[in-house]
Short mmCIF file of C-alpha atoms in Angstrom, two decimals:
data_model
loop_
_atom_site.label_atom_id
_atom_site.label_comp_id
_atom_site.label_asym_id
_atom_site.label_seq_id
_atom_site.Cartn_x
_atom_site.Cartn_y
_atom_site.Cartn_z
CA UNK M 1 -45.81 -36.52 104.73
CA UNK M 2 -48.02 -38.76 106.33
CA UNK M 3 -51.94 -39.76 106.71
CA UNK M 4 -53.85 -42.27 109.04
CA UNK M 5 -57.17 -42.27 109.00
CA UNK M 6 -59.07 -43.70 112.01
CA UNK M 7 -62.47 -44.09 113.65
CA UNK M 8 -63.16 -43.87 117.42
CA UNK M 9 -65.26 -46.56 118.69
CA UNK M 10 -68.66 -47.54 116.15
CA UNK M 11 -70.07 -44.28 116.80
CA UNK M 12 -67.03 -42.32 116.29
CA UNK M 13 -66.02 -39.21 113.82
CA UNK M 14 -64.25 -40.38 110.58
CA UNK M 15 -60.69 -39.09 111.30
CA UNK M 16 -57.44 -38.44 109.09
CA UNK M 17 -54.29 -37.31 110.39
CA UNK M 18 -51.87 -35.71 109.00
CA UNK M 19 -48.13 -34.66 109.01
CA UNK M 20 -46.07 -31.79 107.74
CA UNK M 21 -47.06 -31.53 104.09
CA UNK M 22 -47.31 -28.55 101.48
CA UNK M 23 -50.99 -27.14 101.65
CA UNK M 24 -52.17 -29.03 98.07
CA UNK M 25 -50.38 -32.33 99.56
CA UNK M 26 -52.69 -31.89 102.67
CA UNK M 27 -55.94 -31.01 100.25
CA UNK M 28 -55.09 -34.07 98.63
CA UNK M 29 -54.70 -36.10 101.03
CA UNK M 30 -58.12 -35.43 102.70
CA UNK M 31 -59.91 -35.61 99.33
CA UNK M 32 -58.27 -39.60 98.49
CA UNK M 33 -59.17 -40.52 102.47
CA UNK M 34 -62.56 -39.02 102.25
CA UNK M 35 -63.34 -39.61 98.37
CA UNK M 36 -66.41 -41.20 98.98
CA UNK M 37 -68.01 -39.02 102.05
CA UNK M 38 -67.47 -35.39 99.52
CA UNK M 39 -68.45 -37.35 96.72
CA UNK M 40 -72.00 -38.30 98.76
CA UNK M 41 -72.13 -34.90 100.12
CA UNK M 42 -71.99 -32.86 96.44
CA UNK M 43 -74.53 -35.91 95.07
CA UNK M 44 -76.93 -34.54 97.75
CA UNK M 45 -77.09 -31.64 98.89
CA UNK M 46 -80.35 -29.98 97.49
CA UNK M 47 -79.02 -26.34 97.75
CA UNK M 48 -76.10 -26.87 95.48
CA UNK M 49 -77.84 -29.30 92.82
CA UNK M 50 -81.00 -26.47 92.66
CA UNK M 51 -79.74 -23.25 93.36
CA UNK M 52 -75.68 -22.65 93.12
CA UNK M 53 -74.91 -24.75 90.49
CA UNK M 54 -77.80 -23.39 87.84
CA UNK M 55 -76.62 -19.62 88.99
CA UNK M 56 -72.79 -20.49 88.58
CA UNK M 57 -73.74 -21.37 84.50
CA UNK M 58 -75.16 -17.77 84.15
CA UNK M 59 -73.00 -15.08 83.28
CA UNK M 60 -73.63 -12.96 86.50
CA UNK M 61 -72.87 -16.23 88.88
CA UNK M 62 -69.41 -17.16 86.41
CA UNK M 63 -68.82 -13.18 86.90
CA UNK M 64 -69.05 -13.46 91.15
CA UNK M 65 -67.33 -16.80 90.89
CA UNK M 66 -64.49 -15.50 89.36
CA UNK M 67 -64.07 -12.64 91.39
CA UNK M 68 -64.48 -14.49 94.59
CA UNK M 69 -61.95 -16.84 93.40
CA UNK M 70 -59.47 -13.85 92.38
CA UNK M 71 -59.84 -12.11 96.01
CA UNK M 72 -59.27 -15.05 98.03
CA UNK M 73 -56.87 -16.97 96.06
CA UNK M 74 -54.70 -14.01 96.26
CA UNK M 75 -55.05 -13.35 100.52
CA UNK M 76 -54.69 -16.67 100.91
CA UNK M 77 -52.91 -18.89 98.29
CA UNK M 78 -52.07 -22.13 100.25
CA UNK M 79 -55.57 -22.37 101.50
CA UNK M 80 -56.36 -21.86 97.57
CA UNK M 81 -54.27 -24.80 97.19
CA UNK M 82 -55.79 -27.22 99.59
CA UNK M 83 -59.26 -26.45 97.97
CA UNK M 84 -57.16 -27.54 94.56
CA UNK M 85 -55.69 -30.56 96.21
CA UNK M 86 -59.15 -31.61 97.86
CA UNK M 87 -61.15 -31.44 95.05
CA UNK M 88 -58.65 -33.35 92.61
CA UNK M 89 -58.02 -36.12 95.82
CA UNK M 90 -61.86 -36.87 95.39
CA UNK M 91 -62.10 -36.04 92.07
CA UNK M 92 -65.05 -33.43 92.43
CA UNK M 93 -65.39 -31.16 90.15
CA UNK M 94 -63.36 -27.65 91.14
CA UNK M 95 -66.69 -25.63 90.68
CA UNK M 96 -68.28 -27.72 92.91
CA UNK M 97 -65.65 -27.41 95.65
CA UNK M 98 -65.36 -23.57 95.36
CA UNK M 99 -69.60 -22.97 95.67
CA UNK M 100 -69.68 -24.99 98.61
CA UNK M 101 -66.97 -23.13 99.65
CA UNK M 102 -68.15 -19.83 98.78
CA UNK M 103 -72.37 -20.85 99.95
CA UNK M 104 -73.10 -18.03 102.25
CA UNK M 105 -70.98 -15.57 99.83
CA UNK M 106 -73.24 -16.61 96.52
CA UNK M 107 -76.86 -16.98 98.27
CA UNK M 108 -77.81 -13.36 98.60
CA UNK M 109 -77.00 -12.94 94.51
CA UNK M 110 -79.48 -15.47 93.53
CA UNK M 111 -82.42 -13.60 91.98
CA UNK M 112 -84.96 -15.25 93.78
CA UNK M 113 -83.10 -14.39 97.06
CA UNK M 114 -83.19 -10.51 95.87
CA UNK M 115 -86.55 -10.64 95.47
CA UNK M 116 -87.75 -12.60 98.71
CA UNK M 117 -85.05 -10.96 100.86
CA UNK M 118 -84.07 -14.44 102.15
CA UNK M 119 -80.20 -15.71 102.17
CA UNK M 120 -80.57 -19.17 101.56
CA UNK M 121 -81.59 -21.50 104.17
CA UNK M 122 -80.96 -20.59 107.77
CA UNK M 123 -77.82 -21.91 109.29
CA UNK M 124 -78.50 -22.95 112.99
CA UNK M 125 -76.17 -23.23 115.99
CA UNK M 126 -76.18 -22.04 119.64
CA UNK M 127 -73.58 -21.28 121.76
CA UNK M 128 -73.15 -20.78 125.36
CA UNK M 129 -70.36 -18.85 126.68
CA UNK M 130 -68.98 -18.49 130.55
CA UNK M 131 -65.80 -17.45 131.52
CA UNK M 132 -65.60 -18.03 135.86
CA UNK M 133 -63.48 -19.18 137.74
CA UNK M 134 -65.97 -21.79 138.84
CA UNK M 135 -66.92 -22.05 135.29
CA UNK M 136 -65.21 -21.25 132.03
CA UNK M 137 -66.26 -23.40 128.51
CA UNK M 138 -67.71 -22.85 125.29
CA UNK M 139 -70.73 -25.01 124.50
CA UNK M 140 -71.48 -24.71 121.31
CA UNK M 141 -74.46 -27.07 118.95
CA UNK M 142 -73.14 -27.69 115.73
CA UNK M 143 -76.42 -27.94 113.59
CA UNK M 144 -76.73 -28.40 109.88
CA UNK M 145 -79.42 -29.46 107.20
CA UNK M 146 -80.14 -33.20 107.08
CA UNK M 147 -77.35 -33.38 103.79
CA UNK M 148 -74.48 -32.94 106.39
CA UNK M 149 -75.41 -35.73 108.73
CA UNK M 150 -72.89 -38.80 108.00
CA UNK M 151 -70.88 -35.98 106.02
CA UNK M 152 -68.40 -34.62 108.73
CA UNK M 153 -64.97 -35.50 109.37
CA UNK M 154 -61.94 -34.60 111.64
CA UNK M 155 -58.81 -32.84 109.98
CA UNK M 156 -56.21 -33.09 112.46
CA UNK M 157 -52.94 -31.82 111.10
CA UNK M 158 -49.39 -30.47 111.73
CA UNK M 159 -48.48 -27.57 109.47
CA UNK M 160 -45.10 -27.15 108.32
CA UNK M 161 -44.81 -24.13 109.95
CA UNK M 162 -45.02 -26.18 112.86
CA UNK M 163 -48.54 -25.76 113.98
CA UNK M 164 -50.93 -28.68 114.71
CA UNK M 165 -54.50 -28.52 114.66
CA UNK M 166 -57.77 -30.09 115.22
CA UNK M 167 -60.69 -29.25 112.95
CA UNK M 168 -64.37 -30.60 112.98
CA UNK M 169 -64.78 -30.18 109.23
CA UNK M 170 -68.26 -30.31 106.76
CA UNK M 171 -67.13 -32.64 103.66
CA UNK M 172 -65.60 -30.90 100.97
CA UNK M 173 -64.99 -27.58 102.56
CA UNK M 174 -61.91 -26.25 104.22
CA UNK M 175 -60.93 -26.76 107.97
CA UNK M 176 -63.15 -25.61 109.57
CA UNK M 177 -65.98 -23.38 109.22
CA UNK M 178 -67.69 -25.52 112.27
CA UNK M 179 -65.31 -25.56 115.75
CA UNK M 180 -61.50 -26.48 116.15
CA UNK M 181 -58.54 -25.57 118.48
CA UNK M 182 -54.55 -25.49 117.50
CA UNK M 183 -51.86 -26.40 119.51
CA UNK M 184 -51.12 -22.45 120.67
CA UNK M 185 -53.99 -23.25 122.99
CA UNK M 186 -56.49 -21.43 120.61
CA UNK M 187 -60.42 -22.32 120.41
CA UNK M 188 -63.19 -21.68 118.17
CA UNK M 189 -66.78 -21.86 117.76
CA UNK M 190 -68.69 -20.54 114.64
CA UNK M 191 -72.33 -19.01 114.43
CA UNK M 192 -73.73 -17.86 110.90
CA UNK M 193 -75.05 -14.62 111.38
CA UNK M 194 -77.46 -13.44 108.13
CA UNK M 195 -76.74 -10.15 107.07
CA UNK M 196 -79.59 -8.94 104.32
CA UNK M 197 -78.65 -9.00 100.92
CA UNK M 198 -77.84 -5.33 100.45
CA UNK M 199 -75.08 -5.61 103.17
CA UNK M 200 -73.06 -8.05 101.58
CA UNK M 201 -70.10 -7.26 98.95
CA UNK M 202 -69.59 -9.15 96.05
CA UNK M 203 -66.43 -10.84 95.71
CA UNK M 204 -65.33 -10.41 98.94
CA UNK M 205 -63.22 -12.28 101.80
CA UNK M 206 -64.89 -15.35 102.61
CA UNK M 207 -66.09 -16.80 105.90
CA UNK M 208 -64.66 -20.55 105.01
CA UNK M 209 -61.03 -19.04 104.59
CA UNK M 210 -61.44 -16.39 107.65
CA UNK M 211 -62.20 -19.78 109.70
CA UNK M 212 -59.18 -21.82 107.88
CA UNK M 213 -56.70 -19.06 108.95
CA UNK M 214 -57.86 -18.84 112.85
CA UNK M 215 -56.91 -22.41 112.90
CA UNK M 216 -53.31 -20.87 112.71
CA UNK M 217 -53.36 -17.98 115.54
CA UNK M 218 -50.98 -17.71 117.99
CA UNK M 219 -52.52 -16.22 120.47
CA UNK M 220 -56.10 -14.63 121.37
CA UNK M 221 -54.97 -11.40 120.06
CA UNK M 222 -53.97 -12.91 116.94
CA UNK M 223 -56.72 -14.94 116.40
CA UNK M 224 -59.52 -11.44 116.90
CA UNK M 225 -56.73 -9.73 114.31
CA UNK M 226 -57.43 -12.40 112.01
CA UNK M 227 -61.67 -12.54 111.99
CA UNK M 228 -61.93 -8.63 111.82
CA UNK M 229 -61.05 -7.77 108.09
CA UNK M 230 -61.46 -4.96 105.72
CA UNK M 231 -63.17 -6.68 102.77
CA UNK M 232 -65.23 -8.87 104.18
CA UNK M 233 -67.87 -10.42 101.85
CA UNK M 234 -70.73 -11.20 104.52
CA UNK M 235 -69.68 -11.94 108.33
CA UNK M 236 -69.60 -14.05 110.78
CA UNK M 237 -69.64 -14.95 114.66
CA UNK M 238 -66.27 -16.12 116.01
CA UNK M 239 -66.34 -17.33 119.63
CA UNK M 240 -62.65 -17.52 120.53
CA UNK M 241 -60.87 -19.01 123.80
CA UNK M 242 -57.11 -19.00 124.33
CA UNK M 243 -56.40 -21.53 127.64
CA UNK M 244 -53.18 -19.80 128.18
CA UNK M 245 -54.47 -15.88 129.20
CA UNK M 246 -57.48 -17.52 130.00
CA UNK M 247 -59.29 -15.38 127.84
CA UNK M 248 -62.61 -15.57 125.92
CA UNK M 249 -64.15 -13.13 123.42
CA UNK M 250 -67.55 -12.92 121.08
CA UNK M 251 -66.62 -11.19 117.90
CA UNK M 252 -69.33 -10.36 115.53
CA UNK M 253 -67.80 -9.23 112.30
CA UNK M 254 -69.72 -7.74 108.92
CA UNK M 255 -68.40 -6.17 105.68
CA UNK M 256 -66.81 -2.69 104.72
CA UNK M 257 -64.42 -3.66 108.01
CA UNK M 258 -67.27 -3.54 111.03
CA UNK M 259 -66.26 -5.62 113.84
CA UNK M 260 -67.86 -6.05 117.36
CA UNK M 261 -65.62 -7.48 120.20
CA UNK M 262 -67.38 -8.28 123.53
CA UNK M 263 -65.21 -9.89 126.49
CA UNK M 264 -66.64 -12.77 128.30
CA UNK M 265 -66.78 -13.09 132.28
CA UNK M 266 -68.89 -14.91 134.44
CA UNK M 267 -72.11 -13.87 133.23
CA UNK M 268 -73.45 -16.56 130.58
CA UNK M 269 -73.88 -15.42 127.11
CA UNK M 270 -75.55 -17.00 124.57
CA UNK M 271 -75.43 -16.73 121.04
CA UNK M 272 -77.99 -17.82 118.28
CA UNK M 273 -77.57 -16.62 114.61
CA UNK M 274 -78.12 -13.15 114.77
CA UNK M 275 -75.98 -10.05 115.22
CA UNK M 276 -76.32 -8.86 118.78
CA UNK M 277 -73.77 -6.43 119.50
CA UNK M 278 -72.86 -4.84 116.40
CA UNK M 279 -74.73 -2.37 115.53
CA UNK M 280 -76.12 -1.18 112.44
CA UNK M 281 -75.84 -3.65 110.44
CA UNK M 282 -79.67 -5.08 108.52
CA UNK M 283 -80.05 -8.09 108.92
CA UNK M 284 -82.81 -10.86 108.41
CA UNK M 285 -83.52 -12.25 111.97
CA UNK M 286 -85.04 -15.77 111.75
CA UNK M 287 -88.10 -16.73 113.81
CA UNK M 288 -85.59 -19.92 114.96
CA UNK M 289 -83.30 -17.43 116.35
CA UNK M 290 -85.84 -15.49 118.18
CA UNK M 291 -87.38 -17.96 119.98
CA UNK M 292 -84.34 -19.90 120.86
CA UNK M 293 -82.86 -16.99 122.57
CA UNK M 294 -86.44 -16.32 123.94
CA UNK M 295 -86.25 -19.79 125.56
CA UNK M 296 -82.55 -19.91 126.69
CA UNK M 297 -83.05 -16.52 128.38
CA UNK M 298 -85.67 -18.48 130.89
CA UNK M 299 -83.47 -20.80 131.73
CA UNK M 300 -80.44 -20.68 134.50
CA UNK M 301 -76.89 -21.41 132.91
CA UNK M 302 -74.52 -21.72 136.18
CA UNK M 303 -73.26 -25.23 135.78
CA UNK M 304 -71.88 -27.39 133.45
CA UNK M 305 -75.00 -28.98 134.08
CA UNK M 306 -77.73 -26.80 133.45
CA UNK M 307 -75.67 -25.45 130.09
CA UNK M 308 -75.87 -28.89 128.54
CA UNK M 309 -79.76 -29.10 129.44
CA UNK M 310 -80.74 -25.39 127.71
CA UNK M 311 -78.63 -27.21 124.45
CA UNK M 312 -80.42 -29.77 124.67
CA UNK M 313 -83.82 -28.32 125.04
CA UNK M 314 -86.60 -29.11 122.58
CA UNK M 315 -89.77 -27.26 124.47
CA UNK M 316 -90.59 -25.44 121.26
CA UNK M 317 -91.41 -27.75 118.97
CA UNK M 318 -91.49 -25.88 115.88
CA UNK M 319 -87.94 -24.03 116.86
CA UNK M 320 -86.69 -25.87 119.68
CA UNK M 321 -82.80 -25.34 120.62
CA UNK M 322 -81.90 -28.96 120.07
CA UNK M 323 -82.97 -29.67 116.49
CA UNK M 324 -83.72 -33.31 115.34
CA UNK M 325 -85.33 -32.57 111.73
CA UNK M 326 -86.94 -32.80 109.28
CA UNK M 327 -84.38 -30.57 107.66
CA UNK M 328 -82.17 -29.17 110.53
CA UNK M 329 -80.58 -31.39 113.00
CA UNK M 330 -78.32 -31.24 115.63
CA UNK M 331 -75.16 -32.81 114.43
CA UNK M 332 -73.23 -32.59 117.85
CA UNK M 333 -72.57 -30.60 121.01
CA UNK M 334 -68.41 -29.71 121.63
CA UNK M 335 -67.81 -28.47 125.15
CA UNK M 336 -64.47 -26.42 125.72
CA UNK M 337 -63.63 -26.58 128.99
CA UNK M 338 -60.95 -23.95 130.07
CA UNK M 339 -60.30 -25.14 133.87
CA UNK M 340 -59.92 -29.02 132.41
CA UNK M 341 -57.87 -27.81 128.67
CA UNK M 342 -60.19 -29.93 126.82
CA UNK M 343 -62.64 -30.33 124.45
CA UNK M 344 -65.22 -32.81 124.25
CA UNK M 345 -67.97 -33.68 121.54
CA UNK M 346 -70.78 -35.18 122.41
CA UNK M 347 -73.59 -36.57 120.84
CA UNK M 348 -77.58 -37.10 121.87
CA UNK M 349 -79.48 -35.68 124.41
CA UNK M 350 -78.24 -35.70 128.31
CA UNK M 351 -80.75 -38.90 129.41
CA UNK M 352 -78.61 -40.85 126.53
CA UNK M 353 -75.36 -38.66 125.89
CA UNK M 354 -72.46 -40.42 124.57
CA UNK M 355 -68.72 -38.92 124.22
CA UNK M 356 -67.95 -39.59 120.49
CA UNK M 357 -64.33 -37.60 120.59
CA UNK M 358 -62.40 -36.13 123.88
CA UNK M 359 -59.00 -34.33 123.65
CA UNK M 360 -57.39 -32.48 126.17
CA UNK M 361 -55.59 -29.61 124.38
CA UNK M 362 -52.48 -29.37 126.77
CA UNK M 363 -51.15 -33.18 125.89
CA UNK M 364 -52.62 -33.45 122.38
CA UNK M 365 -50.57 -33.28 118.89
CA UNK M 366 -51.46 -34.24 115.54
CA UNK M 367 -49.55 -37.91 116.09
CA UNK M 368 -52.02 -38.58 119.49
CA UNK M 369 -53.15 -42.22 119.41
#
């Protein structure tokens, strides 16, 4: 096994690569290299200090703990062992690890969240999708709250089983529950999606370790076998690409095994975080949501062009597509681009855009200098 870590240029991602390794090798790997960036993420982020932590010392948040420990740790064992590996690499605390692990699975348990019918604070991220000849990428805004900012890093890693990926990953958490592609030719984007509190089982598969296993499909098919699962504990939206059919699909998935696959062609899609095409499931729509797809539908999204001005639109002040604070903020933009095999993150608005990582996905392995 090997690691490098490396930064691109002053305003570049923090970066580790990685050879073949068992999965606790590679957990603990990332949690030496990044010590100090998961350290500075647990020491502030307000939602784990005030509100997971305090329920995990109460018998019903040890009870869900343990259970969503016992489900997932027996699907998926090696990812279990990374999560090991990365929290004893930085020397966090296990518990720690697992609830920021397991955020979106715990939030509609706390009792205050019963009662208000809220899940937490509202994940953000929009995503544009067009699949042309002329035009085929996935744009997607990766937006967090203001604790993430200076708290991302790259995983990019060859598996033993022979597969390399590259993962856009939040400190502390598994590969990646943000965007990533693997050298099969398979892409991702994530959207939360908030299902309301009654629709969500406890103990359940969860969304971090759904995301951490597309990073290994082999195909498009694969990868929409491996989102839509029986015992779901919440859901999720996966927007998957595979450069080699040339395919691209919107999968909305929620618990008890509901799944909604849509194709994408060459009319633009966007996505905010809501469920859109699955039906039946309750959900709490956000007023952000609403009005950014309120917005985006106003706009035209035919070029490359115009899709990077709708993400970077801030008309609505209060919910404005482009988010720069108080508490949510656009971290980055990643454009796959089909035609070109590539992805590129960007970061700022188009009048000062800068390219802070760009890969083309047909030449790139885990080693790429």
């Amino acid at each position: 096994m090997a690691a490098e870590g490396r930064r691109d240029g002053s305003k570049g991602i923090p970066e580790i690569q990685i050879s073949a390794c068992k999965p606790y090798e590679m957990g603990f790997t990332i949690g030496i290299h990044f010590e100090a960036m998961i350290r500075s993420r647990v020491a502030c982020d307000p939602y784990l200090s005030s509100s997971l932590q305090p329920f995990a010392s109460t018998k019903l948040g040890r009870d869900l703990v343990h259970l969503l420990s016992k489900t997932n740790s027996e699907r998926y064992p090696e990812y279990w062992d990374e999560l090991r590996g990365l929290a004893d690499g930085s020397g966090v605390p296990f518990l720690s690890i697992i609830l920021m692990n397991f955020r979106k699975e715990i939030s509609p348990f706390l009792p205050d969240v019963r009662v208000s019918n809220i899940v937490g604070a509202p994940d953000q991220c929009s995503d544009i999708l067009i699949c042309s000849d002329e035009l085929a990428v996935m744009a997607h805004n990766e937006d967090g709250d203001a604790s993430l900012r200076n708290h991302v890093y790259i995983v990019n890693a060859t598996l033993e089983n022979g597969v390399s990926f590259f993962a856009y990953t939040c400190a502390g958490e598994l590969p990646s529950c943000c965007f990533g592609f693997n050298s099969n030719g398979v892409a991702f984007t994530l959207d939360s999606v908030p299902p309301a509190p009654e629709e969500v089982v406890p103990g359940g598969i969860g969304r971090n370790f759904v995301s951490r296993d597309l990073l290994e499909s082999s195909d498009i098919h694969d990868a929409l076998r491996r989102v839509q699962i029986e015992n779901l504990s919440a859901g999720h939206n996966y927007n998957i690409m595979d450069v080699n059919s040339r395919k691209m699909f919107t999968t909305e998935t929620a618990s008890r095994g509901r799944a909604s696959v849509r194709e994408i062609n060459r009319d633009a899609f966007y996505h905010a975080n809501m469920y859109q095409h699955l039906s039946a499931v309750k959900q709490i729509v956000h007023q952000s949501s609403v009005c950014r797809q309120k917005r985006v539908a106003e706009l035209p999204m035919n070029t490359l062009q115009e899709v990077l001005t709708i993400l970077a639109d801030d008309s609505n002040q209060d919910f404005p597509v482009y988010m720069q604070g108080p508490q949510l903020h656009t971290l980055c933009t990643a454009i796959f681009d089909m035609n070109e095999k590539s992805l590129t993150i960007l970061t700022g608005k188009p009048s000062s855009m800068s390219v802070l990582r760009r890969v083309l996905m047909t030449t790139w392995t885990a080693k790429e200098e």
